[in-house]
XYZ file of C-alpha atoms in Angstrom:
209
model
C -20.706 15.543 0.182
C -21.025 11.876 1.033
C -18.274 9.658 -0.357
C -18.453 5.878 -0.906
C -14.717 5.731 -0.151
C -14.869 7.072 3.417
C -16.305 5.583 6.575
C -16.286 8.806 8.598
C -15.899 12.534 8.182
C -14.100 14.879 8.471
C -10.930 13.430 6.970
C -7.291 14.351 7.622
C -4.152 13.169 5.801
C -0.800 12.412 7.430
C 2.584 11.100 6.307
C 4.341 8.826 8.801
C 7.330 7.783 6.678
C 9.081 8.452 3.387
C 11.179 6.468 0.959
C 11.098 2.799 0.014
C 13.795 0.090 0.152
C 12.411 -1.868 -2.801
C 13.721 -1.995 -6.374
C 10.711 -1.707 -8.697
C 11.993 -0.508 -12.069
C 8.979 1.733 -12.786
C 8.667 3.595 -9.472
C 9.847 7.187 -8.981
C 9.821 7.065 -5.168
C 13.515 6.201 -5.072
C 14.282 9.096 -7.417
C 12.447 11.492 -5.100
C 13.395 10.141 -1.661
C 16.144 7.590 -2.190
C 16.148 3.972 -1.072
C 16.454 4.746 2.610
C 13.155 4.370 4.450
C 12.812 7.113 7.066
C 9.996 6.859 9.589
C 8.577 8.867 12.434
C 8.360 7.104 15.765
C 5.145 5.308 16.667
C 4.551 7.718 19.552
C 5.017 10.743 17.304
C 2.514 9.335 14.808
C -0.110 8.561 17.438
C 0.430 11.956 19.071
C -0.587 13.546 15.758
C -3.556 11.204 15.351
C -4.744 12.078 18.870
C -4.279 15.795 18.185
C -6.313 15.546 14.984
C -8.981 13.561 16.826
C -9.190 16.286 19.478
C -9.684 18.813 16.672
C -12.689 16.837 15.468
C -11.288 14.607 12.717
C -12.694 11.089 12.643
C -10.823 9.479 9.744
C -7.108 9.523 8.949
C -5.390 8.510 5.725
C -1.749 7.406 5.801
C -0.306 8.835 2.576
C 3.045 7.040 2.888
C 4.518 5.121 -0.009
C 5.064 2.175 2.329
C 4.032 2.708 5.946
C 4.578 -0.873 7.155
C 8.235 -1.509 6.243
C 8.957 -1.889 9.966
C 6.365 -4.304 11.362
C 7.402 -3.564 14.945
C 6.587 0.122 14.437
C 3.187 -0.770 12.987
C 2.447 -2.968 16.007
C 3.460 -0.080 18.280
C 1.230 2.392 16.413
C -1.777 0.092 16.708
C -1.210 -0.745 20.354
C -0.765 2.932 21.237
C -4.010 3.887 19.461
C -5.816 1.178 21.419
C -4.205 2.083 24.756
C -5.263 5.725 24.311
C -8.767 4.597 23.293
C -8.806 6.755 20.148
C -11.952 5.879 18.169
C -10.631 6.605 14.678
C -10.885 5.056 11.212
C -7.680 4.754 9.167
C -7.011 3.954 5.508
C -3.831 3.413 3.487
C -4.947 4.603 0.038
C -1.498 5.146 -1.475
C -0.097 1.701 -0.797
C 1.030 -0.759 1.839
C 3.502 -3.504 0.993
C 1.721 -6.846 1.056
C 4.886 -8.764 2.023
C 4.885 -7.048 5.420
C 1.396 -8.226 6.352
C 0.117 -11.367 8.040
C -3.047 -12.399 9.887
C -1.800 -11.290 13.319
C -0.816 -7.789 12.173
C -3.934 -7.370 10.044
C -6.099 -8.360 13.006
C -4.440 -5.801 15.286
C -4.617 -3.084 12.637
C -8.345 -3.727 12.240
C -8.857 -3.427 15.998
C -6.980 -0.100 15.951
C -9.253 1.345 13.264
C -7.615 0.473 9.934
C -10.308 -0.476 7.443
C -9.086 0.127 3.861
C -5.804 -1.067 2.353
C -4.351 -0.570 -1.115
C -1.761 -3.099 -2.274
C 0.725 -2.397 -5.073
C 0.503 -5.674 -6.999
C 1.169 -4.237 -10.503
C 1.052 -7.574 -12.358
C -0.645 -10.895 -11.768
C 1.969 -12.823 -13.732
C 4.881 -14.252 -11.742
C 7.406 -13.911 -14.574
C 6.524 -10.229 -14.972
C 6.873 -9.774 -11.202
C 10.536 -10.695 -11.498
C 11.021 -8.682 -14.677
C 9.818 -5.439 -13.087
C 11.661 -6.289 -9.827
C 8.509 -6.188 -7.739
C 9.249 -9.795 -6.740
C 5.982 -10.551 -4.969
C 5.009 -14.157 -4.409
C 1.556 -13.968 -5.962
C 0.177 -17.021 -4.169
C 1.112 -15.477 -0.812
C -0.251 -12.107 -1.921
C -3.571 -13.701 -2.800
C -3.754 -15.325 0.656
C -3.078 -11.993 2.392
C -5.844 -10.296 0.391
C -8.305 -13.072 1.212
C -7.341 -12.855 4.896
C -7.922 -9.102 4.843
C -11.295 -9.650 3.175
C -12.329 -12.146 5.863
C -11.348 -9.653 8.564
C -13.662 -7.085 7.002
C -11.205 -4.776 5.255
C -12.009 -2.919 2.082
C -9.275 -4.211 -0.221
C -7.860 -2.410 -3.239
C -4.840 -3.063 -5.445
C -3.097 -1.243 -8.252
C -2.113 -2.898 -11.530
C -0.062 -1.501 -14.414
C -0.838 -2.267 -18.051
C 1.740 -1.947 -20.816
C 5.091 -3.206 -19.544
C 7.588 -3.845 -22.323
C 7.224 -7.361 -23.664
C 4.047 -8.085 -21.761
C 1.959 -10.626 -23.652
C -1.806 -10.910 -23.868
C -1.625 -14.053 -21.739
C 0.405 -12.276 -19.051
C -2.060 -9.389 -19.026
C -4.923 -11.855 -18.678
C -3.121 -13.294 -15.639
C -3.402 -9.856 -14.054
C -7.146 -9.723 -14.634
C -7.547 -13.266 -13.320
C -5.515 -12.437 -10.211
C -7.791 -9.497 -9.442
C -10.874 -11.709 -9.754
C -9.548 -14.748 -7.901
C -8.224 -12.733 -4.953
C -11.699 -11.166 -4.586
C -10.435 -7.593 -4.389
C -13.062 -4.949 -3.729
C -11.337 -2.332 -5.873
C -8.917 -3.431 -8.622
C -7.335 -0.264 -10.072
C -5.646 -0.304 -13.480
C -3.132 2.228 -14.801
C -1.398 2.586 -18.137
C 2.379 2.470 -17.740
C 3.946 5.917 -17.407
C 7.737 5.943 -17.726
C 9.027 8.539 -15.271
C 12.388 10.275 -15.250
C 14.793 8.967 -12.650
C 13.474 5.407 -12.686
C 15.404 2.366 -13.852
C 12.823 1.908 -16.600
C 13.490 5.454 -17.842
C 17.212 4.756 -17.967
C 16.639 1.498 -19.859
C 14.385 3.090 -22.460
C 16.757 6.033 -22.918
C 19.928 3.885 -22.950
C 21.282 5.687 -19.900
C 24.031 3.783 -18.127
C 24.170 3.972 -14.346
C 26.924 2.856 -12.022
């Protein structure tokens, strides 16, 4: 079946890294993988992409929690794809950390075949950013999204509704952020408190060392 969320078919999924070094209080990635970010080498990743391409796949999705922690590795992946002349389309549907991106890297990623990015923004209110320990600079995040839009990316972002103490005004800031940044796909989730997260420990009065 045709899908409005793919550019090419058939599609293959890969994981190029695991773990996340960030401290978001709601996220279960650290509970599953720990804070250490472990990544495959750029060559190993592109070897798999080339193998999948030879098998007939024409789109690849990076299902990492945060594939761009190491910007040098991302540059190497893109340059290797281009040097091997692999005509592939790539998306990051599960998240890419917006703090790691700038115009130069986004431009190279686009040349290498990346076309859809999903940013974990979570809240459009700066005070709530600090409260949930996401700690994004929202003005900078908005600029990155607009840059990606100008380069022709499909841009998506996830937002979470229902953080403890969140006011109506703070929630409205989230909606306004999504509109002002001109995202193609704003995605909203109700807060789910997951075991092993800092938020779970706080709500269950569990003390950690």
